[in-house]
XYZ file of C-alpha atoms in Angstrom:
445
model
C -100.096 -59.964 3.753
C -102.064 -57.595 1.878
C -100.707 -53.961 1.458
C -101.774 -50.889 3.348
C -102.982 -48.069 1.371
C -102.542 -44.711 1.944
C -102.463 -41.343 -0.275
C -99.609 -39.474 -0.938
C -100.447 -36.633 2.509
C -100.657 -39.690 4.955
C -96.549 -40.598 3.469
C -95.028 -38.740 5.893
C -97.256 -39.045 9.036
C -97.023 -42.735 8.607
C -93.198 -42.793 8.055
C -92.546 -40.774 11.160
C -94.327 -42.722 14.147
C -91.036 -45.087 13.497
C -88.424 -42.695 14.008
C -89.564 -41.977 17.714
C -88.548 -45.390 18.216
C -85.134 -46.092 17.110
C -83.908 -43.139 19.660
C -81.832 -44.318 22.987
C -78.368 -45.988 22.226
C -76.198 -42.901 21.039
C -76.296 -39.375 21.981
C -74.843 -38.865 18.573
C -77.093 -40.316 16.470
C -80.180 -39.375 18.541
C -79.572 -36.008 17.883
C -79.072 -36.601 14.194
C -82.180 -38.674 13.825
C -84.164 -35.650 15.877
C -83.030 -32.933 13.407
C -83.348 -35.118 10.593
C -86.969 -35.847 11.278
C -87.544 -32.037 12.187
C -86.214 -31.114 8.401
C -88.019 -34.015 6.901
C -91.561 -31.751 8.612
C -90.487 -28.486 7.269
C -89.503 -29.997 3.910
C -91.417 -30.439 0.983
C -90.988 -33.515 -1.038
C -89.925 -32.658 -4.569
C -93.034 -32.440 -7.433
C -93.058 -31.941 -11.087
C -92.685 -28.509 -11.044
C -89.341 -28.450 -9.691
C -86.579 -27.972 -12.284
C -84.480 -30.453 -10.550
C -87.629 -32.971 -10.538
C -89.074 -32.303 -14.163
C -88.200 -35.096 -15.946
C -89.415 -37.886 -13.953
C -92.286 -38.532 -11.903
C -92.409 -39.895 -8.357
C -95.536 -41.595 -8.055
C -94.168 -44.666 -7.459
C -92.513 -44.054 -4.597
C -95.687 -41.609 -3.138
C -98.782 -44.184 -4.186
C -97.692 -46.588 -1.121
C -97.121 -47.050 2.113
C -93.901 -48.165 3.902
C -92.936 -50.374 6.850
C -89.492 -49.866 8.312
C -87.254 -52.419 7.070
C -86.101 -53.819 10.842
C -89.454 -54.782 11.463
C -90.130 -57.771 8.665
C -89.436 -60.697 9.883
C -87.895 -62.728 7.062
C -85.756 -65.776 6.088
C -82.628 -64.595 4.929
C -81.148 -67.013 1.754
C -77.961 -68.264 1.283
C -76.118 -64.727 -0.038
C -72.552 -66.105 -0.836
C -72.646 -65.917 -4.377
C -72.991 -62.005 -3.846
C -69.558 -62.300 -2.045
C -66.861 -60.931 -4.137
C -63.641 -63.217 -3.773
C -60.939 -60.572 -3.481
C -62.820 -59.382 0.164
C -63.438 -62.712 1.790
C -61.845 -60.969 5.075
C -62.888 -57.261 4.233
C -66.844 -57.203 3.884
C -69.490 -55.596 5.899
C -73.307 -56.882 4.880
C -76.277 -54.993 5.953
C -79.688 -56.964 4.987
C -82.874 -54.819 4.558
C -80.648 -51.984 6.355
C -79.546 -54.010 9.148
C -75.578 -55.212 9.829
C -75.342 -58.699 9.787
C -72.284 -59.947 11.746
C -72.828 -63.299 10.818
C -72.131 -62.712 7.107
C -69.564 -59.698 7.672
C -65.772 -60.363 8.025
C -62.539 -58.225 8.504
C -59.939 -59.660 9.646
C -58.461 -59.563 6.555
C -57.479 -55.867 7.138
C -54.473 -54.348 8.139
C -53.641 -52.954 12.140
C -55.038 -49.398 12.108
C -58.220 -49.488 9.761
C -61.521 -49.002 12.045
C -64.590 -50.668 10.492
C -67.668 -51.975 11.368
C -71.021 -51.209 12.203
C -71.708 -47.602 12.646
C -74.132 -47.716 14.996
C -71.774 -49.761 17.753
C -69.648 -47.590 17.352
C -71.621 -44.460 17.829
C -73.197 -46.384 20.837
C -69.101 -46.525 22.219
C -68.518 -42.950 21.386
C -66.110 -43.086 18.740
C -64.597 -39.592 18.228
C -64.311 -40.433 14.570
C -67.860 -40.563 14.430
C -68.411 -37.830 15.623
C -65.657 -35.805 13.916
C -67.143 -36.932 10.608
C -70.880 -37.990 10.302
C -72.925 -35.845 8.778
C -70.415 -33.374 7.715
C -69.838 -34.309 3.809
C -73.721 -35.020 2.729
C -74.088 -31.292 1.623
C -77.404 -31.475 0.129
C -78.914 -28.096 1.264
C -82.723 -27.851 1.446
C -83.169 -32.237 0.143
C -85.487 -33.688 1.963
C -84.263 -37.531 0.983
C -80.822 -36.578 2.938
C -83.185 -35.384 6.175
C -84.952 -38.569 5.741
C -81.884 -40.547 6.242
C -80.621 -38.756 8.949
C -84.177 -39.239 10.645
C -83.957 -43.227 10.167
C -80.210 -43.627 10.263
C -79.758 -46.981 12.140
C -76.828 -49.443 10.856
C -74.389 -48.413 8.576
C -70.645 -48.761 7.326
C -68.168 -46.638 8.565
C -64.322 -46.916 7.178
C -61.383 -44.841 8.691
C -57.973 -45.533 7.038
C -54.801 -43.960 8.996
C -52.261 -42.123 7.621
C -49.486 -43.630 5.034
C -51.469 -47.121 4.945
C -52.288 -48.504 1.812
C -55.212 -51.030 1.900
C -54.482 -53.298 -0.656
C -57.555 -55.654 -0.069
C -60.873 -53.809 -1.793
C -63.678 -53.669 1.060
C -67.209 -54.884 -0.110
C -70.353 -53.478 1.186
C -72.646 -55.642 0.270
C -76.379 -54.391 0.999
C -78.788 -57.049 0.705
C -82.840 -56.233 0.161
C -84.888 -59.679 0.906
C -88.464 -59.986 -1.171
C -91.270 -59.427 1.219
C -95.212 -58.925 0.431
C -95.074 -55.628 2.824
C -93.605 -52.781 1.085
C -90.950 -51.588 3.044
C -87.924 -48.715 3.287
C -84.159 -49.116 4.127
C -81.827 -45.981 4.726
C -78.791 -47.789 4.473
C -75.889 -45.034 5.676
C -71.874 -45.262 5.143
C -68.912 -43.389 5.877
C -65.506 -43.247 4.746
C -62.562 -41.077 6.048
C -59.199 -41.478 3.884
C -56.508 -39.627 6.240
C -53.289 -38.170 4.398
C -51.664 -40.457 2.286
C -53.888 -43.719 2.519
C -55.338 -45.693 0.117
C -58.162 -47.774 -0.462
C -60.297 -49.437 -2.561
C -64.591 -50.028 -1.513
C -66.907 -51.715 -3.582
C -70.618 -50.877 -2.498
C -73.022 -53.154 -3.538
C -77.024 -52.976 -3.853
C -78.903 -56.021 -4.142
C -82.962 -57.378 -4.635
C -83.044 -60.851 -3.875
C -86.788 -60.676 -5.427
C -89.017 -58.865 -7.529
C -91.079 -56.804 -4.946
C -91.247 -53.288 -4.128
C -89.523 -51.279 -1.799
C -87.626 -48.034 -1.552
C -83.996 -47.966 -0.912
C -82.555 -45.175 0.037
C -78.413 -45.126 0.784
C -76.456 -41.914 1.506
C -72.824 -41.692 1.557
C -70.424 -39.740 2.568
C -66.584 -39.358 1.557
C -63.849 -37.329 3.022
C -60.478 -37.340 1.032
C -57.316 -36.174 3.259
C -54.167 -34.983 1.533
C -52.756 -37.179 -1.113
C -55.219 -40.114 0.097
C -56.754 -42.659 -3.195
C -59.934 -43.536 -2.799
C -61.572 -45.647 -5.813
C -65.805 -46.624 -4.488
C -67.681 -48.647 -7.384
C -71.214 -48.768 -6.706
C -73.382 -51.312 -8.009
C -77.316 -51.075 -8.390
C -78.722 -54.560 -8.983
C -82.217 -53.642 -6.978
C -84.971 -55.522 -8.028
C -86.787 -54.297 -10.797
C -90.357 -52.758 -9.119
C -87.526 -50.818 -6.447
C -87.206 -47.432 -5.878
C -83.764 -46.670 -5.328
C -82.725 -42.391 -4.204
C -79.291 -42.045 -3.701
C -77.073 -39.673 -2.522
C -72.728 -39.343 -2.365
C -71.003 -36.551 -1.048
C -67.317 -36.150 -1.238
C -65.275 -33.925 -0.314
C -61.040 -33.874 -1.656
C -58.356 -32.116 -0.250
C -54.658 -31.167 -1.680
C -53.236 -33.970 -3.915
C -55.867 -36.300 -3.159
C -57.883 -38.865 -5.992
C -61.405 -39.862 -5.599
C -62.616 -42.338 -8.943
C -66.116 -43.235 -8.967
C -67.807 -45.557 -10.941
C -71.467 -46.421 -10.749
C -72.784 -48.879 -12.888
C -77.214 -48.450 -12.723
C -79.063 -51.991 -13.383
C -81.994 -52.736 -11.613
C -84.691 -50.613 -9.994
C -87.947 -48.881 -11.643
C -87.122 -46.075 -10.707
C -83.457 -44.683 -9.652
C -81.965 -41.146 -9.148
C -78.520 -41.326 -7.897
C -76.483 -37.800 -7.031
C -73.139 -37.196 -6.760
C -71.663 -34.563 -5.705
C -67.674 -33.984 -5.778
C -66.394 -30.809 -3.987
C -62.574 -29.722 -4.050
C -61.588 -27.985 -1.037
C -58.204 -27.341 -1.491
C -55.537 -26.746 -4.481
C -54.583 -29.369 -6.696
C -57.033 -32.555 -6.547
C -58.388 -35.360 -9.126
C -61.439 -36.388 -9.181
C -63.599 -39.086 -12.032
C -67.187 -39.661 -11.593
C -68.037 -41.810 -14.211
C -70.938 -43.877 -14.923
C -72.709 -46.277 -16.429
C -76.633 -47.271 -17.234
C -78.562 -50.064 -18.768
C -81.863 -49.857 -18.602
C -85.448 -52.005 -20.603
C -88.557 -52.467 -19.743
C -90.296 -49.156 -18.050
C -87.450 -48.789 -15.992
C -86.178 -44.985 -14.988
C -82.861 -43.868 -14.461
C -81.721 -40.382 -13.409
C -78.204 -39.188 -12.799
C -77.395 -35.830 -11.223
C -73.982 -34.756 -10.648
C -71.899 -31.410 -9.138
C -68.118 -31.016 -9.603
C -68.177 -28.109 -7.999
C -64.131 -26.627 -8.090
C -63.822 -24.134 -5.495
C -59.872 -24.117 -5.743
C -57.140 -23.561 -8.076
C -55.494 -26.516 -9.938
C -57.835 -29.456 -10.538
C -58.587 -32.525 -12.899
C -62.140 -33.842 -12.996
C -63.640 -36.112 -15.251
C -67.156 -37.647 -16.213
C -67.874 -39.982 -19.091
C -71.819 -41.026 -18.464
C -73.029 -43.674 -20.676
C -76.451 -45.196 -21.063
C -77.839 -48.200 -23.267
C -81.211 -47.852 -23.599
C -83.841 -50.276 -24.298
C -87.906 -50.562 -24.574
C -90.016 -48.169 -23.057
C -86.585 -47.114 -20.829
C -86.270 -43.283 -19.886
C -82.743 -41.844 -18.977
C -81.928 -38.657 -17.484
C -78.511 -36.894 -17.359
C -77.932 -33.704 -15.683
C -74.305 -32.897 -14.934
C -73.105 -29.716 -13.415
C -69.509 -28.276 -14.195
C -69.318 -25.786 -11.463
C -65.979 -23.284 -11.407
C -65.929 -20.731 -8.672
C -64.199 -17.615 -8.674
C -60.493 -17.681 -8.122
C -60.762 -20.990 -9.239
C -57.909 -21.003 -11.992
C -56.428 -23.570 -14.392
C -58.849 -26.120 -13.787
C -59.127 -28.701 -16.391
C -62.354 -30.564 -16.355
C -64.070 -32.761 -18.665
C -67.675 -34.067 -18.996
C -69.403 -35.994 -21.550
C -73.010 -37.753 -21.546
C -73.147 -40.392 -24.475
C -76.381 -42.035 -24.694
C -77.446 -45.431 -27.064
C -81.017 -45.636 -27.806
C -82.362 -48.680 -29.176
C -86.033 -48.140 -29.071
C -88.370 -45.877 -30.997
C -90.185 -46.287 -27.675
C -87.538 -45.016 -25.108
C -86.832 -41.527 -24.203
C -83.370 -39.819 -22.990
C -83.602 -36.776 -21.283
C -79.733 -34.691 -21.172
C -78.747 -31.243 -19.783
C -75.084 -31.137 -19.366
C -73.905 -27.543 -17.783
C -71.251 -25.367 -17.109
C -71.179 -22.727 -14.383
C -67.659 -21.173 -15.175
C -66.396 -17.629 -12.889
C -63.094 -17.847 -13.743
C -61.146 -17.174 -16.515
C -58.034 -19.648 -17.392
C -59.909 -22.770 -17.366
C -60.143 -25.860 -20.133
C -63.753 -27.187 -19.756
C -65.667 -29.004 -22.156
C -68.712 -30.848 -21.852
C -71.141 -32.451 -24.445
C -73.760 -35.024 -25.179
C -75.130 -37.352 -27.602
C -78.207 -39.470 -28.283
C -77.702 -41.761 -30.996
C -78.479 -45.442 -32.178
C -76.536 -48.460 -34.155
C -75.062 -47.606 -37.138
C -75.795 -49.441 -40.420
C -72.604 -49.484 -41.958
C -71.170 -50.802 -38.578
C -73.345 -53.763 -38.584
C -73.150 -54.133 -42.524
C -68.943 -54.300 -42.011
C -69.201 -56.738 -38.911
C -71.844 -59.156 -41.037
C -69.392 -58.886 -43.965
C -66.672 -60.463 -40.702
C -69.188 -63.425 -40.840
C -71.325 -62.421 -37.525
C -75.145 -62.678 -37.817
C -77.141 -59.558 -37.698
C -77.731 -60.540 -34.316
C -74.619 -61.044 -33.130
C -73.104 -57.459 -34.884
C -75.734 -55.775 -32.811
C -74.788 -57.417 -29.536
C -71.161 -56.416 -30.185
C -71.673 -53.172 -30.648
C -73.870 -52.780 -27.697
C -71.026 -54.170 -25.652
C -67.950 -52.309 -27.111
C -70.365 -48.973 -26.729
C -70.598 -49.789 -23.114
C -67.377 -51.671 -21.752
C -65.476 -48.589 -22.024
C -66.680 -47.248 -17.959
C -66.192 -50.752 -16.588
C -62.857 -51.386 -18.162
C -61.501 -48.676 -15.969
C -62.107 -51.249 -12.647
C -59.922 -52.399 -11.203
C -61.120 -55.585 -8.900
C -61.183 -58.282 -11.435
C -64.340 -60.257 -9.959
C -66.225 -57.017 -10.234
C -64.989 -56.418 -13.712
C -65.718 -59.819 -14.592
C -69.341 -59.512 -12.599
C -70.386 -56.727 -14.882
C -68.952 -57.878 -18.259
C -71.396 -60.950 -17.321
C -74.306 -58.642 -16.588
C -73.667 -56.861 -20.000
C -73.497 -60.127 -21.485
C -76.643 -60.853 -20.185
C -78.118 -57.830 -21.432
C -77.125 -57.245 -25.090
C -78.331 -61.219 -24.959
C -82.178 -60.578 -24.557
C -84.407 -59.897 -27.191
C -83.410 -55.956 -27.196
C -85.580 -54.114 -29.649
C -83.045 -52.293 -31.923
C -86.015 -50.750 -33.705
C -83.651 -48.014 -34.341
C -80.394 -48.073 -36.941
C -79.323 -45.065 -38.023
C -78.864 -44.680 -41.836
């Protein structure tokens, strides 16, 4: 089926005649659907001129037109090999944005954990729900949250009582089918960690083909006293993809949120995290990690924004990147006033193998208080000669002391996971990427 074209002023119009249709089964999310689309009217979509937006361009995702996701009508592939072992009996799967029971499975969790599809259990009234949704995705004045709230439909949602530990890691595993329509998921998911639980979520994002679509997945975190969370997100979208995503958290007294993100696939991807400590003495890590070839985009914008006294937050962001690649860093250390002996650390490292490929870095501080320790810093640079001299003179090839290098400059952010099929998954995927003909046009003398 041939595309339907449209200009960049008919995005909108065309988007919303959907949302008046998925109203009617919850109150709850009617409402948030209603203001969402109302915000997404009065909001302008970001352009070049915007500070936040300067670096990359988004005609990709404005030179199309979108169908909702809900309405293809496709044949969904066998999808087990995405299954991670460890959560055989703790996965939710969502495919083009909608929960599919048939693949989802947790009855491997222990009494007292609530999961499942969000939507059911808006649709029963859940006071959770209600409590929560909506409340951490702080994105003032961003139009891409509004336009999730406008389409939310299915989505995870994860509550975790007090003083239990979930030892089993929860996947969510969201699946995006190829199709010849162009189409647009806002996949949603929500995670409440009450005092002194633990768990461990994996969130997965997956193109079964090479067509485009845009993929747009908010999430939201809430951290109760002294609760753990670790969330590794993985972007494997396919490669023509547009993928915008946004993760709010927020952490209160003694509690631990680690993030990892590792970026693969999509053409173009902006992912935004935003950590914010609402009480005295918290840990947060929001590390990351990018490989990127071809014409592929990546751009990573973080907050730690420290609003209390007594904190430890840490970001090591590392990119590999290949061809005609571009990668964007912008990382905000953000201490407010009051906001004493906060220890924070942020670094952007970038490996650039092509004369052709372009990194783009701002790290920043935003310090109003005076007894902190925060550093921050960035680098751009490429393979060292007398590295690959010494690891020829070991016997490698040329080829071979290249690869290694590329690997040992990026293994460092996935070492730090902890579920050993994911680990494995992505030492596979690096394997698989310092293995194609990279370009390393550029060795540094």
């Amino acid at each position: 089926m041939a595309k339907i074209k449209h200009q960049t002023n008919e995005f909108l119009p065309e988007l919303l005649k959907f949302q008046g249709s998925l109203n009617g089964k919850s109150k709850l999310l009617d409402d948030l659907r209603l203001k969402g689309a109302e915000e997404v009217k009065n909001t302008p979509f970001p352009k070049p001129k915007d500070e936040d937006w300067r670096f990359i361009s988004l005609k990709e995702l404005y030179k199309d037109s979108y169908v909702l996701a809900r309405n293809l009508k496709v044949d969904v592939p066998d999808i087990s090999e995405y299954f991670i072992p460890e959560s055989s009996e703790a996965r939710l799967v969502f495919i083009n944005g909608l929960f599919s029971k048939k693949h989802s499975s947790v009855k491997g969790l222990p009494e007292g954990v609530i999961i499942g599809n969000l939507a059911d259990l808006a649709a029963n009234n859940n006071p959770l729900i209600k409590k929560h949704l909506n409340q951490y995705a702080d994105f003032q004045g961003d139009v891409f949250t509004s336009f999730n709230n406008a389409f939310l439909q299915d989505g995870a949602f994860i509550y975790v009582p007090k003083d239990l530990q979930v030892d089993t890691p929860v996947q969510l595993l969201n699946i995006q089918t190829d199709a010849e329509e162009t189409y647009f998921t806002t996949s949603r998911c929500l995670v409440v960690a009450d005092e002194r639980s633990e768990i461990t979520i994996v969130e997965e994002h997956v193109g079964l083909g090479d067509n485009k679509y845009f993929n747009l997945p908010v999430v939201e975190v809430n951290l109760e006293r002294e609760s753990h969370v670790k969330h590794t997100k993985i972007q494997r979208d396919s490669k023509q993809s547009i993928h915008i995503a946004r993760t709010g958290a927020h952490v209160k007294q003694h509690a631990n949120y680690e993030s990892y993100t590792i970026t693969l696939g999509a053409k173009l991807s902006r992912n935004e995290p935003r950590i914010t400590q609402l009480e005295e003495e918290v840990e947060f890590t929001v590390d990351g990690l990018v490989l990127i070839d071809g014409d592929q985009v990546s751009d990573t914008h973080s907050v730690m924004d420290h609003r209390f006294s007594h904190c430890e937050s840490h970001q090591l962001h590392k990119c590999v990147i290949n061809g005609n690649a571009h990668s964007v860093f912008n990382g905000k250390i953000f201490v407010r006033k009051d906001a004493q002996k906060i220890d924070s650390f942020q670094e952007n490292r970038n490996l650039l193998l092509s004369r052709k490929g372009l990194v783009n870095t701002k790290p920043q501080l935003e310090i109003f208080a005076d007894d902190v320790v925060c550093t921050h810093g960035a680098t751009v640079g490429q393979l060292e000669e007398d590295e690959v001299f010494y690891l020829k003179s070991r016997g490698l090839s040329e080829k071979q002391a290249k690869e290694l290098l590329v690997y040992a400059f990026a293994l460092e952010t996935i070492e730090n996971i902890t579920v050993d099929s994911v680990q494995k998954l992505l030492v596979d995927e690096l394997h698989g990427f310092t293995n194609r003909e990279l370009d390393y046009e550029l060795i540094a003398k």
